[in-house]
PDB file of C-alpha atoms in Angstrom:
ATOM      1  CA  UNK A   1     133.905  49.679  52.193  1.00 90.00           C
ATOM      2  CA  UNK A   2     132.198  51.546  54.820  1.00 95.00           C
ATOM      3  CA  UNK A   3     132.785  55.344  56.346  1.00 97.00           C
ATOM      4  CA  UNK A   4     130.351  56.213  59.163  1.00 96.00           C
ATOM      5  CA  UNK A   5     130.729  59.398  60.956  1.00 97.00           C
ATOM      6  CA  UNK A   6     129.096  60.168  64.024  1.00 98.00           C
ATOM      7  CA  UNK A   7     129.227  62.729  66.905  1.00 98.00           C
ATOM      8  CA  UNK A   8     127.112  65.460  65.670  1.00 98.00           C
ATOM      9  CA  UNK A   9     124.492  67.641  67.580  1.00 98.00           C
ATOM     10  CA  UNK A  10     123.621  70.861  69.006  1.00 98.00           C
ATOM     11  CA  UNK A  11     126.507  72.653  71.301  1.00 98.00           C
ATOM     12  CA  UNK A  12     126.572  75.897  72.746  1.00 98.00           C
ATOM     13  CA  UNK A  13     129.396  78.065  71.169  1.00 98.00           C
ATOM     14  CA  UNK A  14     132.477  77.869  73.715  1.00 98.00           C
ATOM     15  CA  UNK A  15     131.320  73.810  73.940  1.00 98.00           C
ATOM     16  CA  UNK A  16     133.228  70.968  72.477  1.00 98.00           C
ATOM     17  CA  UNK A  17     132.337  67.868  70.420  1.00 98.00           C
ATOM     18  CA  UNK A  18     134.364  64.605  69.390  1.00 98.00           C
ATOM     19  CA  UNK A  19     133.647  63.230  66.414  1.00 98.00           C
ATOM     20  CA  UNK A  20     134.123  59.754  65.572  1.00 98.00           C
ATOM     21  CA  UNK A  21     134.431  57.721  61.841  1.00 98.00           C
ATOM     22  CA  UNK A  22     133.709  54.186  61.762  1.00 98.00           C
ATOM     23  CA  UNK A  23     135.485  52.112  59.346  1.00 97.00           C
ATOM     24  CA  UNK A  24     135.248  48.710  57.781  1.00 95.00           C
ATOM     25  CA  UNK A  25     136.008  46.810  54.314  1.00 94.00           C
ATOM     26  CA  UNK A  26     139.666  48.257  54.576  1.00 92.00           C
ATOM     27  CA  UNK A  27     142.808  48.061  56.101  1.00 93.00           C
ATOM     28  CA  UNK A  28     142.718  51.626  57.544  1.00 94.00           C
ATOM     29  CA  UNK A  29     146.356  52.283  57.550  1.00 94.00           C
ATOM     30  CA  UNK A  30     146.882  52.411  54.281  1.00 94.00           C
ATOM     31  CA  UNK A  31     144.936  55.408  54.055  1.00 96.00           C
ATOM     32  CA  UNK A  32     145.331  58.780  54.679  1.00 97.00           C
ATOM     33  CA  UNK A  33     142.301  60.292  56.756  1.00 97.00           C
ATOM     34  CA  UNK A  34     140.307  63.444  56.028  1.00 98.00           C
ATOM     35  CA  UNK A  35     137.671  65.566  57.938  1.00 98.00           C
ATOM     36  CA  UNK A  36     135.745  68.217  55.609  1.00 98.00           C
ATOM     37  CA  UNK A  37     133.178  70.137  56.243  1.00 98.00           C
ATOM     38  CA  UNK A  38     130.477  71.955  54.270  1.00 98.00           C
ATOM     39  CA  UNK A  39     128.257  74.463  55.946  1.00 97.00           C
ATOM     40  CA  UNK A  40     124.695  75.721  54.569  1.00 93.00           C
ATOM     41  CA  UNK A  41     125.124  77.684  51.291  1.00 95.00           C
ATOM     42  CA  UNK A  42     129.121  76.970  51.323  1.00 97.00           C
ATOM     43  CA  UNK A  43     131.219  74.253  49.321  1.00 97.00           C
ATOM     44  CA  UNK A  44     132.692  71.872  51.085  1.00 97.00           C
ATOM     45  CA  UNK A  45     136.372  72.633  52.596  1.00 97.00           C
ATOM     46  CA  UNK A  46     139.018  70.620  54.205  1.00 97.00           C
ATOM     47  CA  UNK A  47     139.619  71.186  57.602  1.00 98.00           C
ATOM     48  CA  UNK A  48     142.210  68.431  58.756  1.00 98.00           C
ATOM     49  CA  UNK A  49     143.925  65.536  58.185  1.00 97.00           C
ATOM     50  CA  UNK A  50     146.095  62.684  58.989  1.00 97.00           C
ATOM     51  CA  UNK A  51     148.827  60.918  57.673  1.00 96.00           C
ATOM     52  CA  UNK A  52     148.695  56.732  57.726  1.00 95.00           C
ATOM     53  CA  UNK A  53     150.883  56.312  60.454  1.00 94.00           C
ATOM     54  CA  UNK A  54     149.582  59.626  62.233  1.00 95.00           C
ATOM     55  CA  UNK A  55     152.994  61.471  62.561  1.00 95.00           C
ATOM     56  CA  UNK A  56     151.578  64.179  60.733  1.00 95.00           C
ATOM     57  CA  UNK A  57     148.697  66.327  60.580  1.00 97.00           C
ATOM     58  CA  UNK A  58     147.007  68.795  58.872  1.00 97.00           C
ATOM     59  CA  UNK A  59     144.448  71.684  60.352  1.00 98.00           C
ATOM     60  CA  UNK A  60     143.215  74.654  57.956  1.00 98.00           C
ATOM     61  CA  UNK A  61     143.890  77.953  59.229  1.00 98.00           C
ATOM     62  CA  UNK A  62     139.930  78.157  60.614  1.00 98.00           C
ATOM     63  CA  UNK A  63     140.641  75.671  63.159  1.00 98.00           C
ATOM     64  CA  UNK A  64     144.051  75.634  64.005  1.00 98.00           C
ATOM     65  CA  UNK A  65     144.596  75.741  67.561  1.00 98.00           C
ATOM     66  CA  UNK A  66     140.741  74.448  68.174  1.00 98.00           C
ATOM     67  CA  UNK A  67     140.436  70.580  66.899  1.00 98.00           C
ATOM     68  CA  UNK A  68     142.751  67.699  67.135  1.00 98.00           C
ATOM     69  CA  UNK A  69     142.604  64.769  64.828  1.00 98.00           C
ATOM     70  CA  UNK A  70     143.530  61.332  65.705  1.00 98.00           C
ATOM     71  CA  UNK A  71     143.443  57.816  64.544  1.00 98.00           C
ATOM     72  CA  UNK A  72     143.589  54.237  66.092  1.00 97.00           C
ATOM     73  CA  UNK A  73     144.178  51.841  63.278  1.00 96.00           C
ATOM     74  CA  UNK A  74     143.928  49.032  65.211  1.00 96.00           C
ATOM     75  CA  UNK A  75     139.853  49.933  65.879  1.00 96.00           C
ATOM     76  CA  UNK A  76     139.837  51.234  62.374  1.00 96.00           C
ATOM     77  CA  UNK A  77     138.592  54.213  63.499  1.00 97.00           C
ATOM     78  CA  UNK A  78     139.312  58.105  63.363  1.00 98.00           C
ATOM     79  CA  UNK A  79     138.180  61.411  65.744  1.00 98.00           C
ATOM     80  CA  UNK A  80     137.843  64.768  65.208  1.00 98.00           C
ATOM     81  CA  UNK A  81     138.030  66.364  68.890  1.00 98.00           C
ATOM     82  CA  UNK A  82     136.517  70.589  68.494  1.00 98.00           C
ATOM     83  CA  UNK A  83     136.853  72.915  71.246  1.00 98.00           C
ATOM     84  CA  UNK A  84     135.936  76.606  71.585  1.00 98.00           C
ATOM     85  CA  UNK A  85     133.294  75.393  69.203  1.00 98.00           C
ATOM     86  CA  UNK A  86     131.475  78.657  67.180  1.00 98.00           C
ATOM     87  CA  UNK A  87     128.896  79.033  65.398  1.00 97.00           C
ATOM     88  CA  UNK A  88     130.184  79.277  62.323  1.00 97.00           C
ATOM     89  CA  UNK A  89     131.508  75.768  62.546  1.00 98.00           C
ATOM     90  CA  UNK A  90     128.131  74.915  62.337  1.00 98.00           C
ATOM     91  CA  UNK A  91     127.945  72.642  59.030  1.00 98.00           C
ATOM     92  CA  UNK A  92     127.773  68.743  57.894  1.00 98.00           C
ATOM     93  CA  UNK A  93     131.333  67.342  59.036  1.00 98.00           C
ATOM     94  CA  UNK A  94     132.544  64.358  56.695  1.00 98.00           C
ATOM     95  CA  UNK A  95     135.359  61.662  57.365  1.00 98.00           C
ATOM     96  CA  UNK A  96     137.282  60.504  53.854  1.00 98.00           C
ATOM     97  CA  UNK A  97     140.139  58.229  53.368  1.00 97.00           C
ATOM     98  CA  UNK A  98     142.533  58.633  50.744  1.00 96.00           C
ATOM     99  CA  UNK A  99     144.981  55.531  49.228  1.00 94.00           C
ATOM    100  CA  UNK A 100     148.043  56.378  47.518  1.00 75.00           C
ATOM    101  CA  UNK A 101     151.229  57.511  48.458  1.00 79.00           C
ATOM    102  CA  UNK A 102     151.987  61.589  48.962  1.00 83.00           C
ATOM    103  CA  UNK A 103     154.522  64.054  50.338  1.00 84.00           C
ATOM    104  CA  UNK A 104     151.870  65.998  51.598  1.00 89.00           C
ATOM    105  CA  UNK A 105     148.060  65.100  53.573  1.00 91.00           C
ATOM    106  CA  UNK A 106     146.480  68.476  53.198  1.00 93.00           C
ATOM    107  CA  UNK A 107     145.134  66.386  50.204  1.00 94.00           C
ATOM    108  CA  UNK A 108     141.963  67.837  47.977  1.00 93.00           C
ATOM    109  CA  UNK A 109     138.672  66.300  48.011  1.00 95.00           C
ATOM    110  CA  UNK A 110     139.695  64.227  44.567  1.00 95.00           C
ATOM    111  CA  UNK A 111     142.260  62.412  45.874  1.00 95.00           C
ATOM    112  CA  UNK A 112     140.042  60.742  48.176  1.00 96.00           C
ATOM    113  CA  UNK A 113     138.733  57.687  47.118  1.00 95.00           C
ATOM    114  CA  UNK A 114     135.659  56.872  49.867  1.00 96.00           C
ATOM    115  CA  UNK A 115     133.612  59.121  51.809  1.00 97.00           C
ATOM    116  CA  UNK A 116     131.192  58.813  54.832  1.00 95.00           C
ATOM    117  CA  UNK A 117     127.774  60.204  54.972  1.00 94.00           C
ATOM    118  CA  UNK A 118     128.459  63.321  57.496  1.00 95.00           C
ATOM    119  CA  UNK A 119     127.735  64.286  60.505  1.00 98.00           C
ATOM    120  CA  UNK A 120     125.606  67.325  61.148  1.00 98.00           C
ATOM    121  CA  UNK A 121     126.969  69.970  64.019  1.00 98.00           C
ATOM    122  CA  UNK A 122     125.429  72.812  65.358  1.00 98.00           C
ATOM    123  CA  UNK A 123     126.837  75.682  67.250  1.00 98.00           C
ATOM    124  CA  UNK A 124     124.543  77.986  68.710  1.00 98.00           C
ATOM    125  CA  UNK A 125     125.385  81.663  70.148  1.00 94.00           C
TER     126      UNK A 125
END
């Protein structure tokens, strides 16, 4: 089972960046699909999610409105698009996938069972 995210770099604030999350070993759609984030001296947080079939999504209240999450099961693969970046979404940006079967996909970080290696994103002012 592999997770690999990748997308990161160095933006001006205002800019936008896609993120992308490899995946292999797995049949993706069975999994729900997370994007968290932890930024220097912070815990990590949730930001957004998906549900297996992508009907539904989840965005925390930080960047409602600013990214989009998407899947393509069929490239077992995820994004994470950010506009209006700022720089305080500066911070390490991890993909996760999740197994199981829930009413909800704004899931916490232990119900998720693997977990790529994060992608570092910097927004400069």
């Amino acid at each position: 089972v592999q997770l690999q995210a990748s997308g990161g770099g160095l933006v001006q604030a205002g800019g936008s960046l896609t993120l992308s999350c490899a995946t292999s070993g797995f049949t993706l759609d069975r999994y729900v699909i997370g994007w968290f984030r932890q930024a220097p001296g912070k815990e990590r947080e949730g930001i957004s999610s998906i549900s297996k079939s992508g009907d539904r999504s989840y965005y925390a209240d930080a960047v409602k409105g600013r990214f989009t999450i998407a899947r393509d099961n069929a490239k077992n693969a995820a994004f994470l698009r950010m506009n209006s970046l700022k720089p305080e979404d500066t911070a390490i940006y991890y993909c996760a996938v999740a197994a199981g079967d829930y009413s909800r996909i704004n899931l916490p970080e232990y119900e998720y069972d693997f977990w790529g290696q994060g992608t570092l994103v910097t927004v400069s002012s």
